[in-house]
Coordinates of C-alpha atoms in Angstrom, one line a residue:
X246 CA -57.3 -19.0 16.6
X247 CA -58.9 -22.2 17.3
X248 CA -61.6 -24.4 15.5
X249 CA -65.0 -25.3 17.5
X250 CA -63.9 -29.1 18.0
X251 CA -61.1 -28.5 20.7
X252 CA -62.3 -25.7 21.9
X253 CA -65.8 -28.0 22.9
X254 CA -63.6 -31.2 23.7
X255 CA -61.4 -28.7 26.5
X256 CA -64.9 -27.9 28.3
X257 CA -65.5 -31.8 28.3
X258 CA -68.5 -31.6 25.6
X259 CA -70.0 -34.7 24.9
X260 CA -68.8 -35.8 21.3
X261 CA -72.0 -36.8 20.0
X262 CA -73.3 -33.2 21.1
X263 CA -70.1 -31.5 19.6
X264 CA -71.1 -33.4 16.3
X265 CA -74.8 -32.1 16.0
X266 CA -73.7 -28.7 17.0
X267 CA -70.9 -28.9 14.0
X268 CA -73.7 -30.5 11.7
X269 CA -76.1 -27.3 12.5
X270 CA -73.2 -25.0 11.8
X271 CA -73.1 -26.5 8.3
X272 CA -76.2 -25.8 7.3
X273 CA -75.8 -22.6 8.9
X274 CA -72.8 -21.9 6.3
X275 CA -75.1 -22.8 3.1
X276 CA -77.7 -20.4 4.8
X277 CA -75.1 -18.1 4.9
X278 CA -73.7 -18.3 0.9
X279 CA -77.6 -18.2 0.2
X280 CA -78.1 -15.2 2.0
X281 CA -74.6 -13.5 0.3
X282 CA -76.2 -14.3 -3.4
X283 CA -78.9 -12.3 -3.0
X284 CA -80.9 -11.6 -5.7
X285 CA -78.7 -13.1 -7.7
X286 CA -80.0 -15.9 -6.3
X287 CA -83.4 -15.4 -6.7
X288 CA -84.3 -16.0 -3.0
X289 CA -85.5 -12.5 -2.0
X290 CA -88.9 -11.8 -1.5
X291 CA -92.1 -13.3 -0.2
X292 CA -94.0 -16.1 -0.8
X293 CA -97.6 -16.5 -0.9
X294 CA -97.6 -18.2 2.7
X295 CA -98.0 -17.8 6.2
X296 CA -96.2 -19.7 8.8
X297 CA -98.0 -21.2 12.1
X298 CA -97.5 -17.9 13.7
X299 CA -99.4 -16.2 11.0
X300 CA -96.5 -14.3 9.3
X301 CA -96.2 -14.1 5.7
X302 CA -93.1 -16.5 4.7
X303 CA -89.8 -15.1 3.2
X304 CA -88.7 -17.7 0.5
X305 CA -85.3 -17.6 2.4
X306 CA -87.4 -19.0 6.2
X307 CA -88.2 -21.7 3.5
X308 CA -84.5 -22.5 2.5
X309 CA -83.1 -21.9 5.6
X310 CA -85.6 -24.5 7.4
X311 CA -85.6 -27.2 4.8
X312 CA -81.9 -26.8 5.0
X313 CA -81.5 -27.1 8.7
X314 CA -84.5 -30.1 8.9
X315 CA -82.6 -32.1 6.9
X316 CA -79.2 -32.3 8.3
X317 CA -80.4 -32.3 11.6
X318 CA -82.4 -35.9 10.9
X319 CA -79.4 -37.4 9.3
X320 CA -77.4 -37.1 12.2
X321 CA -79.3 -39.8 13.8
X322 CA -78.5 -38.0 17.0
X323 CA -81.8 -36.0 17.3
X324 CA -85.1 -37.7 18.8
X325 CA -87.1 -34.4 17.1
X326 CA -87.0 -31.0 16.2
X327 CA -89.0 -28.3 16.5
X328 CA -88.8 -25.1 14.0
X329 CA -90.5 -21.3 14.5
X330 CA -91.6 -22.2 10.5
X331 CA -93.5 -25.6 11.4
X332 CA -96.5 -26.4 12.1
X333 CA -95.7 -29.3 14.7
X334 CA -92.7 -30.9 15.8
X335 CA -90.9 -33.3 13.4
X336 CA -89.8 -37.0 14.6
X337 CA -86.2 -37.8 14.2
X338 CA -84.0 -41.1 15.3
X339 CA -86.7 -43.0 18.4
X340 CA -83.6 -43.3 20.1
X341 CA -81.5 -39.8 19.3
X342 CA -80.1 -37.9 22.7
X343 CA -81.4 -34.7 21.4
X344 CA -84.0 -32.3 20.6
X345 CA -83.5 -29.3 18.5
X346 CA -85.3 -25.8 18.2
X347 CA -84.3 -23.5 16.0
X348 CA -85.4 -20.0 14.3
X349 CA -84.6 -20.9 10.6
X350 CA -84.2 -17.2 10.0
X351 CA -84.3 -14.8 12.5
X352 CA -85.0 -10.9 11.3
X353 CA -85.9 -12.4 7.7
X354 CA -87.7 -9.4 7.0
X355 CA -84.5 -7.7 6.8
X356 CA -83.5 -9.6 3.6
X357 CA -85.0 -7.4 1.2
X358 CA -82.8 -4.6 2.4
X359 CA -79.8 -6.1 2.8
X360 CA -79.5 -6.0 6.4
X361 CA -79.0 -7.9 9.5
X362 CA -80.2 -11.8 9.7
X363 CA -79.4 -14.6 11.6
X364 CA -80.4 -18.3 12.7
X365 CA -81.2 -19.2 16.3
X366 CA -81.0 -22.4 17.8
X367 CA -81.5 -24.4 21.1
X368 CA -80.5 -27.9 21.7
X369 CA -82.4 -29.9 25.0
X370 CA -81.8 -33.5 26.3
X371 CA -84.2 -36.0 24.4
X372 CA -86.5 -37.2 27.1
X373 CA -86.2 -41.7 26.9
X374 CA -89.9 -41.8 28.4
X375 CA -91.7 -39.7 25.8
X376 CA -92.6 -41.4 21.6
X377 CA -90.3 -39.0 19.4
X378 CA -93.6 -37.8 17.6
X379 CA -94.8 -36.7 20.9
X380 CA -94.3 -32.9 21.2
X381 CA -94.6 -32.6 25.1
X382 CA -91.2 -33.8 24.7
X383 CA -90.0 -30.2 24.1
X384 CA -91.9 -28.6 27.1
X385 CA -88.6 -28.3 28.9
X386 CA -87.6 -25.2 30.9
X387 CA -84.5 -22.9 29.2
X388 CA -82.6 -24.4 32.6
X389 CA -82.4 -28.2 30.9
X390 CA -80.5 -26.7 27.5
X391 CA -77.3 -28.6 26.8
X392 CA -76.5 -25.8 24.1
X393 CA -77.3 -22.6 22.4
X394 CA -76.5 -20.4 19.6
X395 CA -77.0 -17.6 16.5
X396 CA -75.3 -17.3 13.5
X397 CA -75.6 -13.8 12.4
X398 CA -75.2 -13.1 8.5
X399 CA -73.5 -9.4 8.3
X400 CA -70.4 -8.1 7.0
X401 CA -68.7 -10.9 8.2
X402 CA -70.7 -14.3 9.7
X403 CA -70.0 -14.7 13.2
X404 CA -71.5 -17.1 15.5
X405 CA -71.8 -17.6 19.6
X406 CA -72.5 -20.0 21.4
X407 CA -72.8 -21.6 24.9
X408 CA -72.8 -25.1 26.1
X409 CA -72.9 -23.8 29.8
X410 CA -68.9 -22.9 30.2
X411 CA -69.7 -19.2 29.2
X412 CA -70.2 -17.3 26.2
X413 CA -67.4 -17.5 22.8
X414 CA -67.9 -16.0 20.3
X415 CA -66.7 -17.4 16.5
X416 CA -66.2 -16.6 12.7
X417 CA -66.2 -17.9 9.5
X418 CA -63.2 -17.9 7.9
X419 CA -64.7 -18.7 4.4
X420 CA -61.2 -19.7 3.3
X421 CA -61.5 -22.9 4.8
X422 CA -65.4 -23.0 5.7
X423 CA -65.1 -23.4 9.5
X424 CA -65.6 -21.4 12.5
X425 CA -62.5 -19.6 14.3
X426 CA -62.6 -18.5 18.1
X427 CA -62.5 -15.0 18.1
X428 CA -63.5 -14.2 21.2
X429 CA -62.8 -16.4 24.6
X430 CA -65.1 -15.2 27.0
X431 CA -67.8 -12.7 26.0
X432 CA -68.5 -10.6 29.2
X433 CA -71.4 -7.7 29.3
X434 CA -70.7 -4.7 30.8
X435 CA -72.6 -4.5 33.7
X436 CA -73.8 -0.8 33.5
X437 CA -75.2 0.6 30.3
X438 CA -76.5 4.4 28.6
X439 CA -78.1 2.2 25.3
X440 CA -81.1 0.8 24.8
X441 CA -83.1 -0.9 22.1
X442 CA -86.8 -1.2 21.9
X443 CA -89.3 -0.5 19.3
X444 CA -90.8 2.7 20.3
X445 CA -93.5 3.2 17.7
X446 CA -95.4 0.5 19.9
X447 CA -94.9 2.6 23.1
X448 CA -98.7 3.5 23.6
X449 CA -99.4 -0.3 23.6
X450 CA -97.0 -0.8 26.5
X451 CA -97.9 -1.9 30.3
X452 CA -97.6 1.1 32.5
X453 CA -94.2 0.1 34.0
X454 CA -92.3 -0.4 31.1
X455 CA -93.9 3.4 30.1
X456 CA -92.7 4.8 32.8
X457 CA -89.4 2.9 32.8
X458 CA -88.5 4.2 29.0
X459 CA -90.0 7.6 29.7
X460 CA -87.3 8.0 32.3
X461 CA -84.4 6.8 29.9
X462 CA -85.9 9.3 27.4
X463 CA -85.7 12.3 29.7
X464 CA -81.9 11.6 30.5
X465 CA -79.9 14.3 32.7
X466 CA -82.9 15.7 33.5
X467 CA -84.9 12.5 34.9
X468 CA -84.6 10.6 37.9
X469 CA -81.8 8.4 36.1
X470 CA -79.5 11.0 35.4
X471 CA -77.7 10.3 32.5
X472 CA -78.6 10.0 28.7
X473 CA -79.9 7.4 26.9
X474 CA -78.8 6.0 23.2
X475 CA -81.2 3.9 21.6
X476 CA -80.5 1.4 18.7
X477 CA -83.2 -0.7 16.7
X478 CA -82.2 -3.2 14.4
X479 CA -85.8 -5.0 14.2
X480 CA -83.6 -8.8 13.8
X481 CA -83.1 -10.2 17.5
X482 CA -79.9 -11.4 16.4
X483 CA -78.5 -8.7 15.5
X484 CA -79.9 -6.5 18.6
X485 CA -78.5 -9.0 20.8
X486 CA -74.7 -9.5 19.3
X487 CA -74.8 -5.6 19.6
X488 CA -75.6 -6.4 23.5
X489 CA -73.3 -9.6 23.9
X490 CA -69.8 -6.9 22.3
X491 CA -71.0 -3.2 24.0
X492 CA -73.7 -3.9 26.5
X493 CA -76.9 -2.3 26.2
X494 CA -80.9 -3.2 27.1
X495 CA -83.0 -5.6 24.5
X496 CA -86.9 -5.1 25.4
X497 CA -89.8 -6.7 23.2
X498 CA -92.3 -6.4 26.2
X499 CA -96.3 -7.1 26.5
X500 CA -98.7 -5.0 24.7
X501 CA -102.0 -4.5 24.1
X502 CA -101.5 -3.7 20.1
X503 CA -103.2 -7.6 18.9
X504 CA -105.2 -9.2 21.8
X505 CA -104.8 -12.5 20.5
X506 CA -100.8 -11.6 20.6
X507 CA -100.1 -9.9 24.3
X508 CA -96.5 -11.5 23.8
X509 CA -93.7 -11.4 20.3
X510 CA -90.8 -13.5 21.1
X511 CA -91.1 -16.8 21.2
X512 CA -90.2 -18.7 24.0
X513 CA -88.5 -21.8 22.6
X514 CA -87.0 -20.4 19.6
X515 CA -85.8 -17.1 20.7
X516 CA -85.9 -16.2 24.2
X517 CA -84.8 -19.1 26.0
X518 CA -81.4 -19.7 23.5
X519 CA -80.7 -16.1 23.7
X520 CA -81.2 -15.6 27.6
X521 CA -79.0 -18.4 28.1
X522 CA -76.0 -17.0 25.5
X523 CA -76.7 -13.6 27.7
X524 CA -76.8 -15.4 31.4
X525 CA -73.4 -17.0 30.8
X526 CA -71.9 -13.7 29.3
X527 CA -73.2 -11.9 32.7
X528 CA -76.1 -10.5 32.2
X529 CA -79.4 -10.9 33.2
X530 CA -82.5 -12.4 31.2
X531 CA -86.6 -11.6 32.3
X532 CA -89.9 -10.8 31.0
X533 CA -90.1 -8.2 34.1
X534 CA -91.5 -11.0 36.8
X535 CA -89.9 -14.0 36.3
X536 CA -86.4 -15.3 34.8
X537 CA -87.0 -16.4 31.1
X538 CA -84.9 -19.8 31.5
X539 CA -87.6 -20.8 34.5
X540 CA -90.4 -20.8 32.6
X541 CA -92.0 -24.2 32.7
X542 CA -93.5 -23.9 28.8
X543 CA -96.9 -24.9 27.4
X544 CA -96.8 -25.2 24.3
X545 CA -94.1 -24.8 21.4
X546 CA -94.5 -21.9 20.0
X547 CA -95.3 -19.7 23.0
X548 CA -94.8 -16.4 23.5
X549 CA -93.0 -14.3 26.0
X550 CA -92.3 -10.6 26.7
X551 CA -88.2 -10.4 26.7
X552 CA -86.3 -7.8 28.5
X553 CA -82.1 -9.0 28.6
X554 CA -79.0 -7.5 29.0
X555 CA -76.9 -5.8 31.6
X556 CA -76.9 -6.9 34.5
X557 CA -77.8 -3.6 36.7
X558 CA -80.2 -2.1 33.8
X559 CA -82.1 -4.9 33.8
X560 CA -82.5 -5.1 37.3
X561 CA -83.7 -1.5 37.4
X562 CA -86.3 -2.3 34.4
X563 CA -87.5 -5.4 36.8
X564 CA -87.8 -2.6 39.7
X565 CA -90.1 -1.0 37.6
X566 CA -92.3 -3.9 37.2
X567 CA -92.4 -5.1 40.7
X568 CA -92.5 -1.6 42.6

C-alpha cells in the first residue's frame, strides 16, 4: 500500500498542490480523533448559533472549521478560502496559487448518534487579477478544480480524492497517521437497482422527479422492470462513498417545501467536489438540466438540486426531466 505523496508525484501533481492537499488531510485527522472522543470529549451537541445558511451550529462544525482555517492559511499556498460555516470568504497569502472550499463537517447532525460524518473539500486555481479579500475570486465553474475530496469518519476513516487522473480511494492507518491507497481506481457500476433520496419530502418534489421515483417504487411491475432498494444515510458523504464502492442514485432535488430555499446542496462546498470525485469514477453528475461542474456560480454559498451516480440511471432520471 502506498502513501499519498508518490502516488500524487506519479500523476505529475504539482508539489506545492500535493503539500496543501497533505496539509488539509492533517487537519482532517484531528477532526477525525475529535470526532472518535465523543462525548468524552465534550464536543457533541449544539450550540446556540446559526451559521450563514441559517442552520443551528454543532460545536463539532465549529472545531472542525477553525481547525481546517487555520492550517490552510499557514501554508502560505492559499490566496483565500471559503467555508459552508462562514460568513464571507477569508483572505490568505496575496500571492498563494490557491483557493480552498470546504464543508467543515458534512452530515454533522449525525454526531449525536454516532453515525456517519465527513469533511468535503474543493481546491480552484487562485485567480492573479482578483485582491485575495475579493470573493468573486471563487466564482469559478466545478470544470477549473485542480483537486477534490471527503474524508468520511466511520468505522474506519477513509478518504477519496481526485486531482483529475481518476478517483483513489485512501485510509488511515492510525498506526502511523497517514493515508494508505486502498483502492487504485474507483469505477461506478454503470447500471444500478439502489437508490437514495429523502422520501418524506416527496410531495414537495417537481413533477418529473415524482414520476421518476414513483416508477422505481413500483419495481417489476412499472415501466422499469426491476426493483428498487433505497438507502438514506442523511450525511452526503456517506451517501456518496456508498455510491463511489456499489453504485447506486444520490438525489437532493428542487422542492417547494421553503420558498426562500427551492435548492439544499450547496454548489461550491458540496456538489461541485463530489460530482467531480463521481465524473472521474464514471459516473454521471446533474441537477436534471445541466451538468453540475458547468455551472458558472453566483454567489458562494449557492444552492443546487444534485442528482449523481451511475452513469445509465442518471441518464434515465435526466430523461425524465427533459421529456
Amino acid at each position: 500500500m502506498r502513501r499519498i505523496s508518490p502516488v500524487l508525484q506519479q500523476d505529475k501533481v504539482d508539489s506545492n498542490l500535493i503539500s496543501l492537499i497533505k496539509t488539509i488531510l492533517a487537519a482532517c485527522r484531528e477532526i477525525s480523533f475529535r470526532v472518535s472522543q465523543g462525548e468524552l470529549a465534550g464536543v457533541l451537541g449544539s450550540t446556540l448559533a446559526e451559521n450563514v445558511q441559517g442552520e443551528t451550529q454543532k460545536k463539532l462544525d465549529i472545531i472542525a472549521n477553525e481547525l481546517l482555517k487555520e492550517v490552510i492559511l499557514e501554508t502560505g499556498l492559499v490566496k483565500a478560502i471559503s467555508s459552508e460555516e462562514e460568513d464571507h470568504t477569508v483572505a490568505g497569502n496575496p500571492d498563494g496559487k490557491y483557493l480552498v472550499t470546504f464543508d467543515p463537517l458534512d452530515g454533522s447532525s449525525n454526531t449525536d448518534i454516532n453515525s456517519l460524518i465527513g469533511t468535503i473539500f474543493s481546491i480552484l486555481p487562485a485567480q492573479a487579477d482578483l485582491a485575495a479579500d475579493d470573493p468573486s475570486q471563487f466564482l469559478q465553474p466545478g470544470t477549473a478544480q485542480l483537486a477534490a475530496g471527503y474524508v468520511l469518519y466511520g468505522p474506519s476513516t477513509m478518504l477519496a480524492l481526485t486531482t483529475g487522473k481518476g478517483t483513489r480511494v485512501y485510509t488511515l492507518d492510525k498506526t502511523y497517521g497517514g493515508f494508505l491507497l486502498t483502492e487504485e481506481q474507483v469505477s461506478i457500476p454503470k447500471y444500478t437497482a439502489e437508490f437514495a433520496i429523502n422520501m418524506s419530502n416527496q410531495r414537495f418534489w417537481q413533477e418529473p422527479m415524482q414520476r421518476y421515483i414513483d416508477d422505481l417504487v413500483k419495481g417489476k411491475t412499472g415501466s422499469r422492470g426491476k426493483n428498487y432498494n433505497m438507502r438514506w444515510i442523511a450525511a452526503m458523504v456517506g451517501d456518496v462513498h456508498r455510491v463511489l464502492c456499489r453504485g447506486g442514485i444520490f438525489m437532493y432535488p428542487t422542492d417547494t417545501k421553503d420558498a426562500n430555499k427551492p435548492d439544499k446542496l450547496r454548489l461550491m462546498y458540496e456538489a461541485n467536489p463530489m460530482s467531480f470525485l463521481v465524473e472521474q469514477a464514471g459516473g454521471l453528475s446533474s441537477t436534471g438540466y445541466q451538468r453540475i461542474m458547468e455551472i458558472q456560480p453566483t454567489g458562494i454559498h449557492q444552492r443546487v438540486a444534485v442528482i449523481l451516480g451511475s452513469k445509465h440511471e442518471v441518464e434515465t432520471c435526466i430523461n425524465y426531466h427533459q421529456s
